[in-house]
Tab-separated table of C-alpha atoms and ligand atoms in Angstrom:
chain	number	residue	atom	x	y	z
A	255	UNK	CA	-0.007	0.001	-0.002
A	256	UNK	CA	1.522	3.414	-0.945
A	257	UNK	CA	1.975	5.814	1.952
A	258	UNK	CA	1.157	9.510	2.015
A	259	UNK	CA	1.326	12.125	4.747
A	260	UNK	CA	-0.786	15.285	4.736
A	261	UNK	CA	0.961	18.121	6.585
A	262	UNK	CA	-1.659	20.370	8.156
A	263	UNK	CA	-4.850	19.116	9.791
A	264	UNK	CA	-7.049	22.145	8.966
A	265	UNK	CA	-10.077	22.059	6.723
A	266	UNK	CA	-8.341	21.099	3.516
A	267	UNK	CA	-5.721	18.768	4.938
A	268	UNK	CA	-8.349	16.740	6.799
A	269	UNK	CA	-10.683	16.789	3.755
A	270	UNK	CA	-7.999	15.378	1.449
A	271	UNK	CA	-7.927	12.232	3.564
A	272	UNK	CA	-11.278	11.209	2.065
A	273	UNK	CA	-10.092	10.774	-1.560
A	274	UNK	CA	-6.649	9.539	-0.420
A	275	UNK	CA	-8.119	6.748	1.709
A	276	UNK	CA	-10.652	5.928	-1.045
A	277	UNK	CA	-7.828	5.736	-3.606
A	278	UNK	CA	-6.032	3.122	-1.480
A	279	UNK	CA	-3.262	5.175	0.190
A	280	UNK	CA	-2.138	4.600	3.750
A	281	UNK	CA	-3.077	8.111	4.803
A	282	UNK	CA	-1.372	9.942	7.653
A	283	UNK	CA	-2.569	13.332	8.851
A	284	UNK	CA	-0.042	15.488	10.747
A	285	UNK	CA	-1.309	18.456	12.731
A	286	UNK	CA	0.813	21.507	13.382
A	287	UNK	CA	1.250	23.008	16.869
A	288	UNK	CA	-1.947	24.990	16.051
A	289	UNK	CA	-4.039	21.908	15.322
A	290	UNK	CA	-4.249	20.036	18.631
A	291	UNK	CA	-7.910	20.978	19.184
A	292	UNK	CA	-8.742	19.758	15.712
A	293	UNK	CA	-7.014	16.386	16.237
A	294	UNK	CA	-8.701	16.077	19.687
A	295	UNK	CA	-12.101	16.266	18.014
A	296	UNK	CA	-11.084	13.755	15.358
A	297	UNK	CA	-9.776	11.351	17.970
A	298	UNK	CA	-13.035	11.559	19.870
A	299	UNK	CA	-14.884	10.567	16.674
A	300	UNK	CA	-16.475	14.003	16.351
A	301	UNK	CA	-16.759	15.783	13.020
A	302	UNK	CA	-13.736	17.843	12.114
A	303	UNK	CA	-14.480	21.317	13.556
A	304	UNK	CA	-13.639	23.106	10.285
A	305	UNK	CA	-15.571	20.903	7.828
A	306	UNK	CA	-18.241	19.426	10.094
A	307	UNK	CA	-17.464	16.075	8.478
A	308	UNK	CA	-15.870	13.125	10.313
A	309	UNK	CA	-12.375	12.240	9.224
A	310	UNK	CA	-12.108	9.365	6.668
A	311	UNK	CA	-11.982	6.026	8.499
A	312	UNK	CA	-8.500	4.592	8.632
A	313	UNK	CA	-6.665	7.967	8.677
A	314	UNK	CA	-3.667	7.786	11.007
A	315	UNK	CA	-3.192	10.873	13.225
A	316	UNK	CA	0.089	12.470	14.263
A	317	UNK	CA	0.636	15.366	16.650
A	318	UNK	CA	3.093	18.206	15.929
A	319	UNK	CA	5.836	16.488	17.946
A	320	UNK	CA	5.565	13.339	15.802
A	321	UNK	CA	6.608	14.834	12.470
A	322	UNK	CA	9.543	12.477	11.931
A	323	UNK	CA	7.308	9.452	12.576
A	324	UNK	CA	4.614	10.836	10.273
A	325	UNK	CA	7.079	11.250	7.417
A	326	UNK	CA	8.836	7.930	7.931
A	327	UNK	CA	8.846	5.853	4.744
A	328	UNK	CA	6.171	7.867	2.872
A	329	UNK	CA	5.968	7.851	-0.931
A	330	UNK	CA	4.307	11.241	-1.144
A	331	UNK	CA	3.881	14.354	0.984
A	332	UNK	CA	0.875	16.685	0.742
A	333	UNK	CA	1.573	20.190	2.087
A	334	UNK	CA	-1.711	21.720	3.214
A	335	UNK	CA	-0.943	24.498	5.695
A	336	UNK	CA	-1.921	28.145	5.273
A	337	UNK	CA	0.530	29.989	3.011
A	338	UNK	CA	2.222	31.841	5.895
A	339	UNK	CA	3.159	28.471	7.456
A	340	UNK	CA	4.697	27.017	4.277
A	341	UNK	CA	8.348	28.149	4.855
A	342	UNK	CA	8.480	26.907	8.482
A	343	UNK	CA	6.689	23.577	7.825
A	344	UNK	CA	8.831	22.997	4.703
A	345	UNK	CA	11.993	23.523	6.746
A	346	UNK	CA	10.806	21.235	9.541
A	347	UNK	CA	9.788	18.485	7.127
A	348	UNK	CA	12.616	18.885	4.602
A	349	UNK	CA	14.434	15.664	5.390
A	350	UNK	CA	11.314	13.556	5.049
A	351	UNK	CA	10.144	15.451	1.920
A	352	UNK	CA	13.477	14.883	0.226
A	353	UNK	CA	13.112	11.117	0.708
A	354	UNK	CA	9.593	11.055	-0.802
A	355	UNK	CA	8.911	10.636	-4.562
A	356	UNK	CA	6.648	13.669	-4.871
A	357	UNK	CA	5.560	16.776	-2.980
A	358	UNK	CA	2.024	17.995	-3.545
A	359	UNK	CA	1.068	21.516	-2.427
A	360	UNK	CA	-2.463	22.608	-1.830
A	361	UNK	CA	-1.451	25.818	0.020
A	362	UNK	CA	-2.293	28.996	-1.892
A	363	UNK	CA	-0.225	32.140	-1.686
A	364	UNK	CA	2.876	34.062	-2.538
A	365	UNK	CA	6.083	34.088	-0.511
A	366	UNK	CA	8.707	36.865	-0.161
A	367	UNK	CA	12.359	35.876	-0.097
A	368	UNK	CA	14.955	37.553	2.165
A	369	UNK	CA	15.354	40.428	-0.327
A	370	UNK	CA	11.586	40.938	-0.485
A	371	UNK	CA	11.267	39.451	-3.976
A	372	UNK	CA	7.927	37.684	-4.367
A	373	UNK	CA	7.981	34.015	-5.319
A	374	UNK	CA	5.288	31.486	-6.175
A	375	UNK	CA	5.042	28.827	-3.488
A	376	UNK	CA	6.885	26.073	-5.433
A	377	UNK	CA	9.723	28.513	-6.198
A	378	UNK	CA	9.943	29.385	-2.521
A	379	UNK	CA	9.991	25.702	-1.513
A	380	UNK	CA	12.764	24.996	-4.026
A	381	UNK	CA	14.761	27.968	-2.689
A	382	UNK	CA	14.340	26.789	0.921
A	383	UNK	CA	15.493	23.302	-0.045
A	384	UNK	CA	18.521	24.692	-1.892
A	385	UNK	CA	19.470	26.848	1.123
A	386	UNK	CA	19.521	23.626	3.212
A	387	UNK	CA	21.345	21.584	0.503
A	388	UNK	CA	18.342	19.278	0.285
A	389	UNK	CA	17.216	17.560	-2.879
A	390	UNK	CA	13.513	17.891	-3.540
A	391	UNK	CA	11.275	15.439	-5.399
A	392	UNK	CA	9.075	16.931	-8.168
A	393	UNK	CA	6.437	19.384	-6.947
A	394	UNK	CA	2.760	19.232	-7.926
A	395	UNK	CA	0.624	22.349	-7.338
A	396	UNK	CA	-2.964	21.451	-6.455
A	397	UNK	CA	-5.746	23.936	-7.161
A	398	UNK	CA	-9.204	24.296	-8.666
A	399	UNK	CA	-12.700	24.519	-7.217
A	400	UNK	CA	-12.443	22.388	-4.078
A	401	UNK	CA	-14.489	23.351	-1.030
A	402	UNK	CA	-12.964	21.324	1.786
A	403	UNK	CA	-16.309	20.207	3.302
A	404	UNK	CA	-17.471	18.802	-0.054
A	405	UNK	CA	-14.192	16.990	-0.657
A	406	UNK	CA	-14.476	15.572	2.870
A	407	UNK	CA	-18.062	14.412	2.200
A	408	UNK	CA	-17.029	12.722	-1.063
A	409	UNK	CA	-19.110	15.052	-3.216
A	410	UNK	CA	-18.194	15.416	-6.904
A	411	UNK	CA	-15.094	17.607	-7.202
A	412	UNK	CA	-12.907	18.587	-10.197
A	413	UNK	CA	-9.377	19.637	-9.320
A	414	UNK	CA	-6.241	20.534	-11.270
A	415	UNK	CA	-2.775	19.233	-10.550
A	416	UNK	CA	0.086	21.205	-12.171
A	417	UNK	CA	3.712	20.189	-12.353
A	418	UNK	CA	6.629	21.460	-14.447
A	419	UNK	CA	6.873	17.866	-15.664
A	420	UNK	CA	3.366	17.072	-16.860
A	421	UNK	CA	3.983	13.305	-16.563
A	422	UNK	CA	4.362	13.710	-12.800
A	423	UNK	CA	0.954	15.455	-12.560
A	424	UNK	CA	-0.517	12.697	-14.748
A	425	UNK	CA	0.973	10.004	-12.529
A	426	UNK	CA	-0.510	11.562	-9.405
A	427	UNK	CA	-3.851	12.050	-11.178
A	428	UNK	CA	-3.906	8.340	-11.937
A	429	UNK	CA	-3.000	7.374	-8.357
A	430	UNK	CA	-5.251	9.774	-6.422
A	431	UNK	CA	-8.399	10.246	-8.592
A	432	UNK	CA	-11.528	8.477	-7.406
A	433	UNK	CA	-15.013	8.284	-8.969
A	434	UNK	CA	-15.851	11.623	-7.320
A	435	UNK	CA	-12.497	13.395	-6.803
A	436	UNK	CA	-11.459	13.912	-10.413
A	437	UNK	CA	-8.040	15.344	-11.330
A	438	UNK	CA	-7.061	17.249	-14.481
A	439	UNK	CA	-3.271	17.133	-14.935
A	440	UNK	CA	-1.361	20.043	-16.522
A	441	UNK	CA	2.241	21.020	-17.128
A	442	UNK	CA	1.349	24.669	-16.321
A	443	UNK	CA	2.612	24.893	-12.755
A	444	UNK	CA	2.896	28.688	-13.020
A	445	UNK	CA	-0.689	29.199	-14.181
A	446	UNK	CA	-2.030	27.013	-11.378
A	447	UNK	CA	0.119	28.765	-8.752
A	448	UNK	CA	-0.754	32.293	-9.878
A	449	UNK	CA	-4.541	31.693	-10.080
A	450	UNK	CA	-4.683	30.015	-6.680
A	451	UNK	CA	-3.855	33.069	-4.520
A	452	UNK	CA	-5.241	35.626	-6.970
A	453	UNK	CA	-8.709	34.118	-6.918
A	454	UNK	CA	-8.682	34.649	-3.139
A	455	UNK	CA	-7.872	38.338	-3.721
A	456	UNK	CA	-10.628	38.742	-6.299
A	457	UNK	CA	-13.217	36.820	-4.254
A	458	UNK	CA	-13.092	39.713	-1.793
A	459	UNK	CA	-14.469	42.007	-4.504
A	460	UNK	CA	-17.200	39.459	-5.388
A	461	UNK	CA	-18.177	39.407	-1.721
A	462	UNK	CA	-18.489	43.223	-1.740
A	463	UNK	CA	-21.268	42.925	-4.350
A	464	UNK	CA	-23.115	40.416	-2.117
A	465	UNK	CA	-22.692	42.749	0.867
A	466	UNK	CA	-24.117	45.660	-1.098
A	467	UNK	CA	-27.173	43.521	-1.738
A	468	UNK	CA	-27.518	42.801	2.003
A	469	UNK	CA	-27.109	46.471	2.868
A	470	UNK	CA	-29.527	47.852	0.285
A	471	UNK	CA	-31.958	44.983	-0.156
A	472	UNK	CA	-31.285	45.204	-3.861
A	473	UNK	CA	-29.191	42.725	-5.853
A	474	UNK	CA	-25.888	43.844	-7.346
A	475	UNK	CA	-25.541	40.831	-9.660
A	476	UNK	CA	-24.591	42.931	-12.692
A	477	UNK	CA	-21.712	44.472	-10.754
A	478	UNK	CA	-20.700	41.022	-9.456
A	479	UNK	CA	-20.670	39.560	-13.001
A	480	UNK	CA	-18.584	42.485	-14.355
A	481	UNK	CA	-16.212	42.015	-11.392
A	482	UNK	CA	-15.956	38.290	-12.148
A	483	UNK	CA	-15.054	38.930	-15.788
A	484	UNK	CA	-12.410	41.514	-14.864
A	485	UNK	CA	-10.971	39.185	-12.266
A	486	UNK	CA	-10.508	36.430	-14.836
A	487	UNK	CA	-8.887	38.858	-17.313
A	488	UNK	CA	-6.450	39.974	-14.640
A	489	UNK	CA	-5.585	36.424	-13.544
A	490	UNK	CA	-4.896	35.506	-17.158
A	491	UNK	CA	-2.768	38.611	-17.728
A	492	UNK	CA	-0.674	38.222	-14.581
A	493	UNK	CA	-0.127	34.495	-15.051
A	494	UNK	CA	0.836	35.006	-18.700
A	495	UNK	CA	3.392	37.686	-17.805
A	496	UNK	CA	4.920	35.117	-15.464
A	497	UNK	CA	5.122	32.517	-18.248
A	498	UNK	CA	1.838	30.579	-17.882
A	499	UNK	CA	-0.494	29.339	-20.567
A	500	UNK	CA	-3.244	32.030	-20.816
A	501	UNK	CA	-5.881	29.311	-21.041
A	502	UNK	CA	-5.248	28.079	-17.464
A	503	UNK	CA	-7.015	31.071	-15.968
A	504	UNK	CA	-10.117	30.240	-18.000
A	505	UNK	CA	-10.328	26.693	-16.653
A	506	UNK	CA	-10.543	24.979	-13.251
A	507	UNK	CA	-7.647	26.923	-11.700
A	508	UNK	CA	-9.048	30.374	-12.507
A	509	UNK	CA	-12.736	30.567	-13.433
A	510	UNK	CA	-13.610	27.344	-11.574
A	511	UNK	CA	-11.879	28.269	-8.338
A	512	UNK	CA	-13.083	31.884	-8.462
A	513	UNK	CA	-16.669	30.714	-8.858
A	514	UNK	CA	-16.549	28.421	-5.822
A	515	UNK	CA	-14.664	30.964	-3.704
A	516	UNK	CA	-17.086	33.730	-4.694
A	517	UNK	CA	-20.037	31.525	-3.633
A	518	UNK	CA	-19.032	30.729	-0.139
A	519	UNK	CA	-15.370	31.063	0.769
A	520	UNK	CA	-13.857	33.027	3.670
A	521	UNK	CA	-12.484	35.725	1.352
A	522	UNK	CA	-15.940	36.324	-0.079
A	523	UNK	CA	-17.421	36.518	3.444
A	524	UNK	CA	-14.847	39.121	4.404
A	525	UNK	CA	-15.728	41.201	1.285
A	526	UNK	CA	-19.397	40.774	2.087
A	527	UNK	CA	-18.912	42.244	5.538
A	528	UNK	CA	-17.215	45.281	4.006
A	529	UNK	CA	-19.919	45.586	1.358
A	530	UNK	CA	-22.667	45.654	3.905
A	531	UNK	CA	-20.931	48.477	5.792
A	532	UNK	CA	-18.440	47.083	8.289
A	533	UNK	CA	-15.054	48.900	8.412
A	534	UNK	CA	-12.462	46.654	6.758
A	535	UNK	CA	-10.390	46.406	9.955
A	536	UNK	CA	-13.411	45.286	12.047
A	537	UNK	CA	-14.417	42.778	9.372
A	538	UNK	CA	-10.942	41.246	9.433
A	539	UNK	CA	-10.791	41.168	13.212
A	540	UNK	CA	-14.132	39.328	13.329
A	541	UNK	CA	-12.886	36.732	10.824
A	542	UNK	CA	-9.665	36.159	12.767
A	543	UNK	CA	-11.596	35.778	16.027
A	544	UNK	CA	-13.672	33.077	14.343
A	545	UNK	CA	-10.455	31.233	13.246
A	546	UNK	CA	-11.321	32.170	9.605
A	547	UNK	CA	-8.060	32.852	7.758
A	548	UNK	CA	-8.631	35.417	5.018
A	549	UNK	CA	-5.698	34.540	2.769
A	550	UNK	CA	-6.742	37.098	0.136
A	551	UNK	CA	-5.614	39.955	2.381
A	552	UNK	CA	-1.884	39.052	2.609
A	553	UNK	CA	-2.022	37.747	-0.965
A	554	UNK	CA	-3.268	41.161	-2.182
A	555	UNK	CA	-0.325	42.966	-0.540
A	556	UNK	CA	2.185	40.452	-1.892
A	557	UNK	CA	0.569	40.606	-5.351
A	558	UNK	CA	0.968	44.407	-5.309
A	559	UNK	CA	4.698	44.000	-4.632
A	560	UNK	CA	4.966	41.300	-7.283
A	561	UNK	CA	3.335	43.386	-10.030
A	562	UNK	CA	5.464	46.425	-9.096
A	563	UNK	CA	8.571	44.218	-9.336
A	564	UNK	CA	7.442	42.954	-12.752
A	565	UNK	CA	7.048	46.579	-13.875
A	566	UNK	CA	6.329	47.363	-17.501
A	567	UNK	CA	3.128	49.247	-16.630
A	568	UNK	CA	1.601	46.071	-15.187
A	569	UNK	CA	0.036	47.721	-12.035
A	570	UNK	CA	-2.122	49.970	-14.210
A	571	UNK	CA	-3.285	46.978	-16.238
A	572	UNK	CA	-4.720	45.338	-13.082
A	573	UNK	CA	-7.303	47.906	-11.894
A	574	UNK	CA	-9.344	45.375	-9.900
A	575	UNK	CA	-6.266	44.385	-7.892
A	576	UNK	CA	-5.704	48.086	-7.137
A	577	UNK	CA	-9.363	48.419	-6.169
A	578	UNK	CA	-9.214	45.496	-3.762
A	579	UNK	CA	-6.101	46.958	-2.149
A	580	UNK	CA	-7.982	50.242	-1.608
A	581	UNK	CA	-11.057	48.508	-0.211
A	582	UNK	CA	-9.099	46.369	2.283
A	583	UNK	CA	-7.157	49.426	3.377
A	584	UNK	CA	-10.508	50.920	4.474
A	585	UNK	CA	-11.104	53.349	1.664
A	586	UNK	CA	-14.753	54.177	1.041
A	587	UNK	CA	-17.146	53.664	-0.612
A	588	UNK	CA	-16.442	50.141	-1.919
A	589	UNK	CA	-19.218	50.374	-4.528
A	590	UNK	CA	-17.532	53.309	-6.311
A	591	UNK	CA	-14.075	51.853	-5.969
A	592	UNK	CA	-14.998	48.432	-7.425
A	593	UNK	CA	-17.267	49.920	-10.121
A	594	UNK	CA	-14.540	52.213	-11.395
A	595	UNK	CA	-12.233	49.226	-11.783
A	596	UNK	CA	-14.578	46.868	-13.651
A	597	UNK	CA	-16.939	48.966	-15.741
A	598	UNK	CA	-15.928	49.643	-19.366
A	599	UNK	CA	-14.970	53.342	-19.619
A	600	UNK	CA	-17.339	55.715	-21.439
A	601	UNK	CA	-16.057	56.294	-24.967
A	602	UNK	CA	-15.247	59.897	-25.851
B	986	NAD	N1	-10.587	25.223	2.619
B	986	NAD	C1	-10.599	24.978	1.317
B	986	NAD	O1	-11.696	24.714	0.729
B	986	NAD	C2	-9.315	24.947	0.469
B	986	NAD	C3	-9.370	24.439	-0.784
B	986	NAD	C4	-8.219	24.391	-1.534
B	986	NAD	C5	-7.020	24.872	-0.992
B	986	NAD	N2	-7.007	25.344	0.261
B	986	NAD	C6	-5.703	25.869	0.723
B	986	NAD	O2	-5.166	24.945	1.660
B	986	NAD	C7	-4.400	25.664	2.684
B	986	NAD	C8	-4.985	25.270	4.030
B	986	NAD	O3	-6.319	25.722	4.048
B	986	NAD	P1	-7.350	25.227	5.108
B	986	NAD	O4	-8.698	25.474	4.543
B	986	NAD	O5	-7.029	23.861	5.578
B	986	NAD	O6	-7.105	26.271	6.310
B	986	NAD	P2	-7.318	26.068	7.860
B	986	NAD	O7	-7.298	27.442	8.420
B	986	NAD	O8	-8.469	25.189	8.152
B	986	NAD	O9	-5.994	25.312	8.305
B	986	NAD	C9	-4.767	25.943	8.208
B	986	NAD	C10	-3.645	24.959	8.410
B	986	NAD	O10	-2.404	25.721	8.295
B	986	NAD	C11	-1.708	25.641	9.553
B	986	NAD	N3	-1.147	26.958	9.852
B	986	NAD	C12	-1.795	28.169	9.934
B	986	NAD	N4	-0.896	29.155	10.216
B	986	NAD	C13	0.280	28.573	10.340
B	986	NAD	C14	1.578	29.051	10.670
B	986	NAD	N5	1.820	30.322	10.906
B	986	NAD	N6	2.626	28.128	10.726
B	986	NAD	C15	2.402	26.845	10.463
B	986	NAD	N7	1.191	26.277	10.158
B	986	NAD	C16	0.155	27.176	10.099
B	986	NAD	C17	-2.737	25.260	10.591
B	986	NAD	O11	-2.122	24.635	11.689
B	986	NAD	C18	-3.629	24.331	9.786
B	986	NAD	O12	-3.030	23.058	9.699
B	986	NAD	C19	-4.614	27.165	2.380
B	986	NAD	O13	-3.497	27.694	1.724
B	986	NAD	C20	-5.857	27.192	1.483
B	986	NAD	O14	-5.896	28.280	0.569
B	986	NAD	C21	-8.112	25.392	1.018
C-alpha cells in the first residue's frame, strides 16, 4: 500500500484524507502546533471542527511532535498548511520530503524571499530546499474549485494538478483520482500557482457585491458579474506575464476556483462584511476571532509588490487588484471603488 502524509490538519488537509483513503493510500494526517484541538475532536470521533465532516476512517493521526514518525517511509507528501506556514513547515519536514517521490502543495499564496522578492510557493519551496542543501522530489501544485467540506463528504469535485513535468501530474492524477474526486493534470505549474492566490484576492471583490445587496436589499448581480469577468482577465494577464498558458485562468484553476470561492469562501465573506458596511479592519478582526483565515488579504499585498517588481506598466493593467487593495485598506465607498475598476470606460 503506498503511503502519504498530509501536513496540516485544517479544513483542507483533513478533507483530502477522504479521496486519499478511497484511492487506497495509507493516509497519515499530521497536525501543526496549532491543530491540537482539531485532532482532539477527530480522535473523539467527532466531526472535524472546520468541515463538520468526520475524518475518513483509517486515517492515522500524528501530533506536531511526531513529524519524523509521520514522514517515515512515505511515498508522497501533501503540504496543506496556510501559506504563511509554508516556509516553516517545509523547513521542519525537509528531510522527510526529500526522501519522498513527490511533494503535492495545496497551500495557496505568494512568498517573499529575504530580499523581499515575491515568489510563487513552489519557487519558495525549491529555494528553501537549496538553502539547506536538500534535494527535492518533483512538486505538484494542487488547485481548482475544491471546497474542503465537499471533498471531505465525497461530493463530486474537479481539481487541477500542475507540475513542471506534466507526466508527474498525470501519474498523481492516476493514483489519487476516485469516482468523485477527479483530477485534471497540466504542465502549467505557473498558471495554477498564480490563479490559486489571486482568486482569493478577487473573491473579496465578489463578496463586496453580495454585501451591497444585504445592505440595500437590492441585488448587485450585474456588478458582481462584471467584477468576475475583470478578475478572470487579470488572472490571465498576470499569469501570462509570469510565463503561464493564458488558457489556465479560464479553466478549473481560474474561473472554476473563483466561482466556488465567490459563492461561499472566507474571502468572499470578508468582502461581504465590507460591502454591507463594516469597516475593513473590524471585518478582518471578526474573521480572525472566528479562526477564519482570510488569505486574500496578505495575498493582495504580496501581489501588489509582485506586479510592481514585474514593472512594464503592469500595475495599471490590473485595476481590480488596485481596487481590492484600496477596499481592504478601508477606503470608502467600496461600490464606487470596485465599479470604477470593472466597468468599461465611457467612450469619448
Ligand atoms: N478550505 C478549502 O476549501 C481549500 C481548498 C483548496 C485549498 N486550500 C488551501 O489549503 C491551505 C490550508 O487551508 P485550510 O482550509 O485547511 O485552512 P485552515 O485554516 O483550516 O488550516 C490551516 C492549516 O495551516 C496551519 N497553519 C496556519 N498558520 C500557520 C503558521 N503560521 N505556521 C504553520 N502552520 C500554520 C494550521 O495549523 C492548519 O493546519 C490554504 O492555503 C488554502 O488556501 C483550502
